[in-house]
Amino acid sequence: GADGKINFLNRPWFNYTGLSRDRPQDYEVATFHPDDEVNEQRAWSGHIARGEAYDTEYRLRRHDGEYRWHYVRRAPLRDAEGNVTAWYGVAFDNEDRKRAEDALRRSEAELTEAKRDLQRLIDTIPALVATYEPDGTRTSVNQQWLTYSGLSFQEAVGETPMLLVHPNEFTEAERAWRSALASGMPLTVEVRVRRADGQYRWHSIERVPLRDENGMVIKWYGVGHDIDDQKRAESALHAAQTALSHASRVATLGEISASIAHEVSQPLS
């Protein structure tokens, strides 16, 4: 009716609720979820007063006692003067959709948190990590990469071939990278990489491809390890070994010289 009181219900209403046909005007009150009743009745009264169509969702009790979510639409019928003479309403059970939406939201929330955890893990790895498109365009870097280079994320990504590599190694490293992109084979190079303070330090750079089920490269992953201290230690060890070898030769030469001098100074028999 124009006052919002129910005066007709179809068979699915009775089948759903399991209630009697005697007092249809009591159906909503009898079947509303207690948590939804007050707010929905208040909203409905406001729409009746304004003569506005009404869309909402609330829970209705089924004949077995289960409350299920319904999408409800109510629209007014007006006479020639525009006065509301009746209301028509329809309710669709959307419990399964609501559950699917809730499950999807939970999954999205879990996925978002998993992505955060993964990003935090990648950012704390003590190495320079980056990803690349199949054509070699850098798409992302971790926080260690940004901290080491002193660059912003926007400066770090994009078409930046062998960014920060020492000029002495740049040409050869870039040639090796382009060859790896063309062949799809992993890349390993040792180059000096400029730090935020301008110092170049040796790094071992590795880049490997990720392939789809057809074997096509869809992404590259790269990691750079600082090996400058190792290189310095190797250089120092090599210098020490060279010095030791030289000292050993000098000592041996001295012994030979002394032996020859001794033999020469003695009569030969």
mmCIF file of C-alpha atoms in Angstrom:
data_model
loop_
_atom_site.group_PDB
_atom_site.id
_atom_site.type_symbol
_atom_site.label_atom_id
_atom_site.label_comp_id
_atom_site.label_asym_id
_atom_site.label_seq_id
_atom_site.Cartn_x
_atom_site.Cartn_y
_atom_site.Cartn_z
ATOM 1 C CA GLY A 1 0.000 0.000 0.000
ATOM 2 C CA ALA A 2 0.879 3.692 -0.196
ATOM 3 C CA ASP A 3 1.681 3.571 3.537
ATOM 4 C CA GLY A 4 4.257 0.811 3.025
ATOM 5 C CA LYS A 5 2.234 -1.948 4.673
ATOM 6 C CA ILE A 6 2.395 -5.306 2.919
ATOM 7 C CA ASN A 7 -0.921 -6.400 1.410
ATOM 8 C CA PHE A 8 0.270 -9.118 -0.954
ATOM 9 C CA LEU A 9 3.026 -11.728 -1.031
ATOM 10 C CA ASN A 10 3.718 -14.340 -3.697
ATOM 11 C CA ARG A 11 4.136 -18.058 -3.174
ATOM 12 C CA PRO A 12 7.976 -17.989 -2.913
ATOM 13 C CA TRP A 13 7.573 -15.694 0.120
ATOM 14 C CA PHE A 14 5.502 -18.272 1.937
ATOM 15 C CA ASN A 15 7.692 -21.147 0.804
ATOM 16 C CA TYR A 16 10.825 -19.345 1.943
ATOM 17 C CA THR A 17 9.589 -18.263 5.379
ATOM 18 C CA GLY A 18 7.288 -21.169 6.157
ATOM 19 C CA LEU A 19 4.908 -18.706 7.823
ATOM 20 C CA SER A 20 1.130 -18.518 7.570
ATOM 21 C CA ARG A 21 -0.765 -16.455 5.013
ATOM 22 C CA ASP A 22 -3.014 -15.015 7.706
ATOM 23 C CA ARG A 23 -1.075 -11.840 8.473
ATOM 24 C CA PRO A 24 1.175 -10.909 5.517
ATOM 25 C CA GLN A 25 1.777 -7.462 6.998
ATOM 26 C CA ASP A 26 3.855 -9.064 9.759
ATOM 27 C CA TYR A 27 6.172 -10.965 7.455
ATOM 28 C CA GLU A 28 9.112 -8.582 7.354
ATOM 29 C CA VAL A 29 9.063 -7.913 11.090
ATOM 30 C CA ALA A 30 8.891 -11.642 11.741
ATOM 31 C CA THR A 31 11.715 -12.497 9.345
ATOM 32 C CA PHE A 32 14.159 -9.576 9.709
ATOM 33 C CA HIS A 33 17.526 -10.287 11.266
ATOM 34 C CA PRO A 34 17.589 -8.448 14.628
ATOM 35 C CA ASP A 35 20.769 -6.581 13.664
ATOM 36 C CA ASP A 36 19.171 -5.228 10.471
ATOM 37 C CA GLU A 37 15.605 -4.513 11.570
ATOM 38 C CA VAL A 38 15.860 -1.049 13.165
ATOM 39 C CA ASN A 39 18.055 0.544 10.490
ATOM 40 C CA GLU A 40 16.085 -0.933 7.605
ATOM 41 C CA GLN A 41 12.710 0.096 9.021
ATOM 42 C CA ARG A 42 13.997 3.628 9.564
ATOM 43 C CA ALA A 43 15.376 3.827 6.016
ATOM 44 C CA TRP A 44 12.173 2.383 4.555
ATOM 45 C CA SER A 45 10.022 4.931 6.422
ATOM 46 C CA GLY A 46 12.144 7.735 4.997
ATOM 47 C CA HIS A 47 11.689 6.507 1.431
ATOM 48 C CA ILE A 48 7.932 6.139 1.943
ATOM 49 C CA ALA A 49 7.750 9.740 3.142
ATOM 50 C CA ARG A 50 9.729 10.990 0.135
ATOM 51 C CA GLY A 51 8.184 8.606 -2.387
ATOM 52 C CA GLU A 52 11.629 7.479 -3.545
ATOM 53 C CA ALA A 53 12.569 4.113 -4.970
ATOM 54 C CA TYR A 54 14.524 1.988 -2.514
ATOM 55 C CA ASP A 55 17.468 -0.420 -2.932
ATOM 56 C CA THR A 56 18.980 -2.250 0.011
ATOM 57 C CA GLU A 57 20.375 -5.520 1.311
ATOM 58 C CA TYR A 58 19.376 -7.260 4.521
ATOM 59 C CA ARG A 59 19.054 -10.718 6.043
ATOM 60 C CA LEU A 60 15.778 -12.641 6.151
ATOM 61 C CA ARG A 61 15.068 -15.756 8.196
ATOM 62 C CA ARG A 62 14.342 -18.882 6.221
ATOM 63 C CA HIS A 63 11.870 -21.548 7.375
ATOM 64 C CA ASP A 64 14.774 -23.638 8.756
ATOM 65 C CA GLY A 65 15.983 -20.720 10.916
ATOM 66 C CA GLU A 66 18.939 -19.707 8.713
ATOM 67 C CA TYR A 67 19.291 -16.015 7.933
ATOM 68 C CA ARG A 68 20.251 -15.332 4.349
ATOM 69 C CA TRP A 69 21.152 -12.062 2.642
ATOM 70 C CA HIS A 70 18.674 -10.644 0.113
ATOM 71 C CA TYR A 71 18.888 -7.817 -2.374
ATOM 72 C CA VAL A 72 15.650 -5.808 -2.096
ATOM 73 C CA ARG A 73 14.236 -3.306 -4.601
ATOM 74 C CA ARG A 74 11.043 -1.270 -3.967
ATOM 75 C CA ALA A 75 9.509 1.202 -6.400
ATOM 76 C CA PRO A 76 6.371 3.394 -6.125
ATOM 77 C CA LEU A 77 3.328 3.360 -8.426
ATOM 78 C CA ARG A 78 1.875 6.849 -8.995
ATOM 79 C CA ASP A 79 -1.457 8.098 -10.245
ATOM 80 C CA ALA A 80 -1.959 10.795 -12.899
ATOM 81 C CA GLU A 81 -1.271 13.545 -10.355
ATOM 82 C CA GLY A 82 1.980 11.908 -9.276
ATOM 83 C CA ASN A 83 0.721 10.651 -5.927
ATOM 84 C CA VAL A 84 2.025 7.295 -4.693
ATOM 85 C CA THR A 85 -0.821 4.788 -4.755
ATOM 86 C CA ALA A 86 1.146 1.582 -4.111
ATOM 87 C CA TRP A 87 4.582 0.110 -3.730
ATOM 88 C CA TYR A 88 6.004 -2.939 -5.460
ATOM 89 C CA GLY A 89 8.898 -4.842 -4.049
ATOM 90 C CA VAL A 90 11.058 -7.767 -5.040
ATOM 91 C CA ALA A 91 13.708 -9.621 -3.029
ATOM 92 C CA PHE A 92 16.434 -11.843 -4.461
ATOM 93 C CA ASP A 93 18.419 -14.301 -2.361
ATOM 94 C CA ASN A 94 22.039 -13.215 -2.809
ATOM 95 C CA GLU A 95 23.572 -15.092 0.100
ATOM 96 C CA ASP A 96 25.850 -17.140 -2.149
ATOM 97 C CA ARG A 97 27.020 -14.011 -3.960
ATOM 98 C CA LYS A 98 27.700 -12.254 -0.638
ATOM 99 C CA ARG A 99 29.700 -15.231 0.583
ATOM 100 C CA ALA A 100 31.649 -15.320 -2.670
ATOM 101 C CA GLU A 101 32.325 -11.583 -2.370
ATOM 102 C CA ASP A 102 33.441 -11.995 1.242
ATOM 103 C CA ALA A 103 35.718 -14.880 0.261
ATOM 104 C CA LEU A 104 37.098 -12.798 -2.595
ATOM 105 C CA ARG A 105 37.757 -9.849 -0.278
ATOM 106 C CA ARG A 106 39.517 -12.138 2.179
ATOM 107 C CA SER A 107 41.566 -13.641 -0.620
ATOM 108 C CA GLU A 108 42.458 -10.192 -1.938
ATOM 109 C CA ALA A 109 43.396 -9.046 1.562
ATOM 110 C CA GLU A 110 45.544 -12.150 2.065
ATOM 111 C CA LEU A 111 47.123 -11.663 -1.361
ATOM 112 C CA THR A 112 47.844 -8.013 -0.588
ATOM 113 C CA GLU A 113 49.450 -8.958 2.719
ATOM 114 C CA ALA A 114 51.440 -11.713 1.016
ATOM 115 C CA LYS A 115 52.684 -9.186 -1.537
ATOM 116 C CA ARG A 116 53.701 -6.845 1.295
ATOM 117 C CA ASP A 117 55.551 -9.670 3.033
ATOM 118 C CA LEU A 118 57.293 -10.613 -0.206
ATOM 119 C CA GLN A 119 58.250 -7.005 -0.905
ATOM 120 C CA ARG A 120 59.594 -6.595 2.637
ATOM 121 C CA LEU A 121 61.611 -9.788 2.167
ATOM 122 C CA ILE A 122 62.988 -8.638 -1.187
ATOM 123 C CA ASP A 123 63.792 -5.189 0.194
ATOM 124 C CA THR A 124 65.817 -6.647 3.060
ATOM 125 C CA ILE A 125 67.865 -9.055 0.917
ATOM 126 C CA PRO A 126 71.498 -7.813 1.112
ATOM 127 C CA ALA A 127 71.789 -7.621 -2.668
ATOM 128 C CA LEU A 128 70.699 -5.413 -5.556
ATOM 129 C CA VAL A 129 67.519 -7.004 -6.964
ATOM 130 C CA ALA A 130 65.737 -5.943 -10.151
ATOM 131 C CA THR A 131 63.200 -7.247 -12.675
ATOM 132 C CA TYR A 132 63.112 -6.657 -16.424
ATOM 133 C CA GLU A 133 60.707 -6.967 -19.332
ATOM 134 C CA PRO A 134 61.593 -9.483 -22.086
ATOM 135 C CA ASP A 135 63.168 -6.602 -24.046
ATOM 136 C CA GLY A 136 65.415 -5.674 -21.100
ATOM 137 C CA THR A 137 63.434 -2.707 -19.787
ATOM 138 C CA ARG A 138 63.878 -2.508 -16.010
ATOM 139 C CA THR A 139 60.490 -2.641 -14.260
ATOM 140 C CA SER A 140 61.319 -2.718 -10.555
ATOM 141 C CA VAL A 141 64.155 -2.633 -8.039
ATOM 142 C CA ASN A 142 64.353 -3.378 -4.342
ATOM 143 C CA GLN A 143 65.111 -0.917 -1.554
ATOM 144 C CA GLN A 144 68.733 -2.072 -1.330
ATOM 145 C CA TRP A 145 69.160 -1.099 -4.998
ATOM 146 C CA LEU A 146 67.715 2.371 -4.375
ATOM 147 C CA THR A 147 69.756 2.900 -1.217
ATOM 148 C CA TYR A 148 72.997 1.831 -2.913
ATOM 149 C CA SER A 149 72.462 3.941 -6.035
ATOM 150 C CA GLY A 150 70.886 6.970 -4.378
ATOM 151 C CA LEU A 151 68.333 7.112 -7.219
ATOM 152 C CA SER A 152 64.542 7.366 -6.996
ATOM 153 C CA PHE A 153 62.327 4.540 -8.206
ATOM 154 C CA GLN A 154 61.316 6.608 -11.246
ATOM 155 C CA GLU A 155 64.968 7.160 -12.140
ATOM 156 C CA ALA A 156 65.823 3.490 -11.692
ATOM 157 C CA VAL A 157 63.176 1.934 -13.957
ATOM 158 C CA GLY A 158 62.646 2.201 -17.684
ATOM 159 C CA GLU A 159 65.075 1.879 -20.572
ATOM 160 C CA THR A 160 68.261 2.096 -18.538
ATOM 161 C CA PRO A 161 70.803 -0.388 -20.001
ATOM 162 C CA MET A 162 73.523 -1.286 -17.507
ATOM 163 C CA LEU A 163 72.809 1.848 -15.495
ATOM 164 C CA LEU A 164 75.654 2.887 -13.112
ATOM 165 C CA VAL A 165 78.214 0.500 -14.651
ATOM 166 C CA HIS A 166 81.797 1.819 -14.826
ATOM 167 C CA PRO A 167 82.649 3.202 -18.308
ATOM 168 C CA ASN A 168 85.527 0.721 -18.641
ATOM 169 C CA GLU A 169 83.127 -2.237 -18.371
ATOM 170 C CA PHE A 170 79.974 -0.673 -19.836
ATOM 171 C CA THR A 171 80.394 -1.579 -23.513
ATOM 172 C CA GLU A 172 81.295 -5.217 -22.904
ATOM 173 C CA ALA A 173 78.618 -5.650 -20.224
ATOM 174 C CA GLU A 174 75.944 -4.092 -22.445
ATOM 175 C CA ARG A 175 76.971 -6.359 -25.346
ATOM 176 C CA ALA A 176 76.716 -9.425 -23.085
ATOM 177 C CA TRP A 177 73.264 -8.316 -21.817
ATOM 178 C CA ARG A 178 71.913 -7.819 -25.360
ATOM 179 C CA SER A 179 73.275 -11.212 -26.342
ATOM 180 C CA ALA A 180 71.511 -12.820 -23.352
ATOM 181 C CA LEU A 181 68.237 -11.098 -24.276
ATOM 182 C CA ALA A 182 68.505 -12.392 -27.838
ATOM 183 C CA SER A 183 69.393 -15.958 -26.848
ATOM 184 C CA GLY A 184 67.371 -16.224 -23.646
ATOM 185 C CA MET A 185 70.413 -17.579 -21.837
ATOM 186 C CA PRO A 186 71.336 -16.526 -18.268
ATOM 187 C CA LEU A 187 73.887 -13.755 -17.857
ATOM 188 C CA THR A 188 76.773 -13.507 -15.380
ATOM 189 C CA VAL A 189 79.233 -10.607 -15.460
ATOM 190 C CA GLU A 190 81.571 -8.857 -13.043
ATOM 191 C CA VAL A 191 81.484 -5.072 -13.297
ATOM 192 C CA ARG A 192 82.076 -2.017 -11.177
ATOM 193 C CA VAL A 193 78.854 -0.262 -10.112
ATOM 194 C CA ARG A 194 78.702 3.337 -8.936
ATOM 195 C CA ARG A 195 77.528 3.860 -5.366
ATOM 196 C CA ALA A 196 75.536 6.881 -4.162
ATOM 197 C CA ASP A 197 78.745 8.542 -2.937
ATOM 198 C CA GLY A 198 80.359 8.195 -6.381
ATOM 199 C CA GLN A 199 82.608 5.255 -5.490
ATOM 200 C CA TYR A 200 82.672 2.320 -7.906
ATOM 201 C CA ARG A 201 82.601 -1.121 -6.307
ATOM 202 C CA TRP A 202 82.891 -4.503 -7.967
ATOM 203 C CA HIS A 203 79.683 -6.524 -8.258
ATOM 204 C CA SER A 204 78.827 -9.932 -9.615
ATOM 205 C CA ILE A 205 75.683 -9.452 -11.728
ATOM 206 C CA GLU A 206 73.408 -12.392 -12.584
ATOM 207 C CA ARG A 207 70.226 -12.222 -14.667
ATOM 208 C CA VAL A 208 68.023 -15.219 -15.396
ATOM 209 C CA PRO A 209 64.855 -15.535 -17.507
ATOM 210 C CA LEU A 210 61.369 -16.613 -16.405
ATOM 211 C CA ARG A 211 59.522 -18.575 -19.097
ATOM 212 C CA ASP A 212 55.872 -19.410 -19.703
ATOM 213 C CA GLU A 213 54.529 -22.891 -20.446
ATOM 214 C CA ASN A 214 55.520 -22.466 -24.097
ATOM 215 C CA GLY A 215 59.115 -21.617 -23.235
ATOM 216 C CA MET A 216 58.788 -17.927 -24.071
ATOM 217 C CA VAL A 217 60.679 -15.468 -21.863
ATOM 218 C CA ILE A 218 58.135 -13.322 -20.019
ATOM 219 C CA LYS A 219 60.410 -11.653 -17.458
ATOM 220 C CA TRP A 220 64.006 -11.403 -16.321
ATOM 221 C CA TYR A 221 65.188 -11.405 -12.716
ATOM 222 C CA GLY A 222 68.515 -9.877 -11.778
ATOM 223 C CA VAL A 223 70.632 -9.794 -8.642
ATOM 224 C CA GLY A 224 73.915 -8.047 -7.929
ATOM 225 C CA HIS A 225 76.292 -9.022 -5.124
ATOM 226 C CA ASP A 226 78.977 -6.651 -3.862
ATOM 227 C CA ILE A 227 82.283 -8.497 -4.291
ATOM 228 C CA ASP A 228 84.593 -5.500 -3.951
ATOM 229 C CA ASP A 229 86.101 -6.656 -0.650
ATOM 230 C CA GLN A 230 86.573 -10.122 -2.118
ATOM 231 C CA LYS A 231 88.260 -8.663 -5.200
ATOM 232 C CA ARG A 232 90.542 -6.535 -3.006
ATOM 233 C CA ALA A 233 91.408 -9.564 -0.882
ATOM 234 C CA GLU A 234 92.141 -11.598 -4.013
ATOM 235 C CA SER A 235 94.350 -8.795 -5.338
ATOM 236 C CA ALA A 236 96.181 -8.579 -2.020
ATOM 237 C CA LEU A 237 96.623 -12.354 -1.953
ATOM 238 C CA HIS A 238 97.915 -12.359 -5.509
ATOM 239 C CA ALA A 239 100.383 -9.543 -4.661
ATOM 240 C CA ALA A 240 101.528 -11.439 -1.595
ATOM 241 C CA GLN A 241 101.978 -14.648 -3.596
ATOM 242 C CA THR A 242 103.935 -12.724 -6.244
ATOM 243 C CA ALA A 243 106.145 -11.142 -3.570
ATOM 244 C CA LEU A 244 106.675 -14.509 -1.903
ATOM 245 C CA SER A 245 107.568 -16.116 -5.207
ATOM 246 C CA HIS A 246 110.030 -13.323 -5.950
ATOM 247 C CA ALA A 247 111.589 -13.594 -2.488
ATOM 248 C CA SER A 248 111.891 -17.347 -2.925
ATOM 249 C CA ARG A 249 113.661 -16.879 -6.270
ATOM 250 C CA VAL A 250 116.015 -14.294 -4.733
ATOM 251 C CA ALA A 251 116.835 -16.614 -1.839
ATOM 252 C CA THR A 252 117.441 -19.522 -4.197
ATOM 253 C CA LEU A 253 119.670 -17.348 -6.395
ATOM 254 C CA GLY A 254 121.642 -16.305 -3.320
ATOM 255 C CA GLU A 255 122.209 -19.920 -2.327
ATOM 256 C CA ILE A 256 123.319 -20.825 -5.833
ATOM 257 C CA SER A 257 125.660 -17.821 -5.976
ATOM 258 C CA ALA A 258 127.233 -18.736 -2.638
ATOM 259 C CA SER A 259 127.681 -22.334 -3.757
ATOM 260 C CA ILE A 260 129.319 -21.295 -7.004
ATOM 261 C CA ALA A 261 131.611 -18.862 -5.193
ATOM 262 C CA HIS A 262 132.613 -21.629 -2.788
ATOM 263 C CA GLU A 263 133.330 -24.099 -5.555
ATOM 264 C CA VAL A 264 135.317 -21.577 -7.586
ATOM 265 C CA SER A 265 137.415 -20.591 -4.605
ATOM 266 C CA GLN A 266 138.427 -24.225 -3.979
ATOM 267 C CA PRO A 267 140.826 -26.290 -6.116
ATOM 268 C CA LEU A 268 139.031 -28.548 -8.483
ATOM 269 C CA SER A 269 139.720 -32.278 -8.057
#
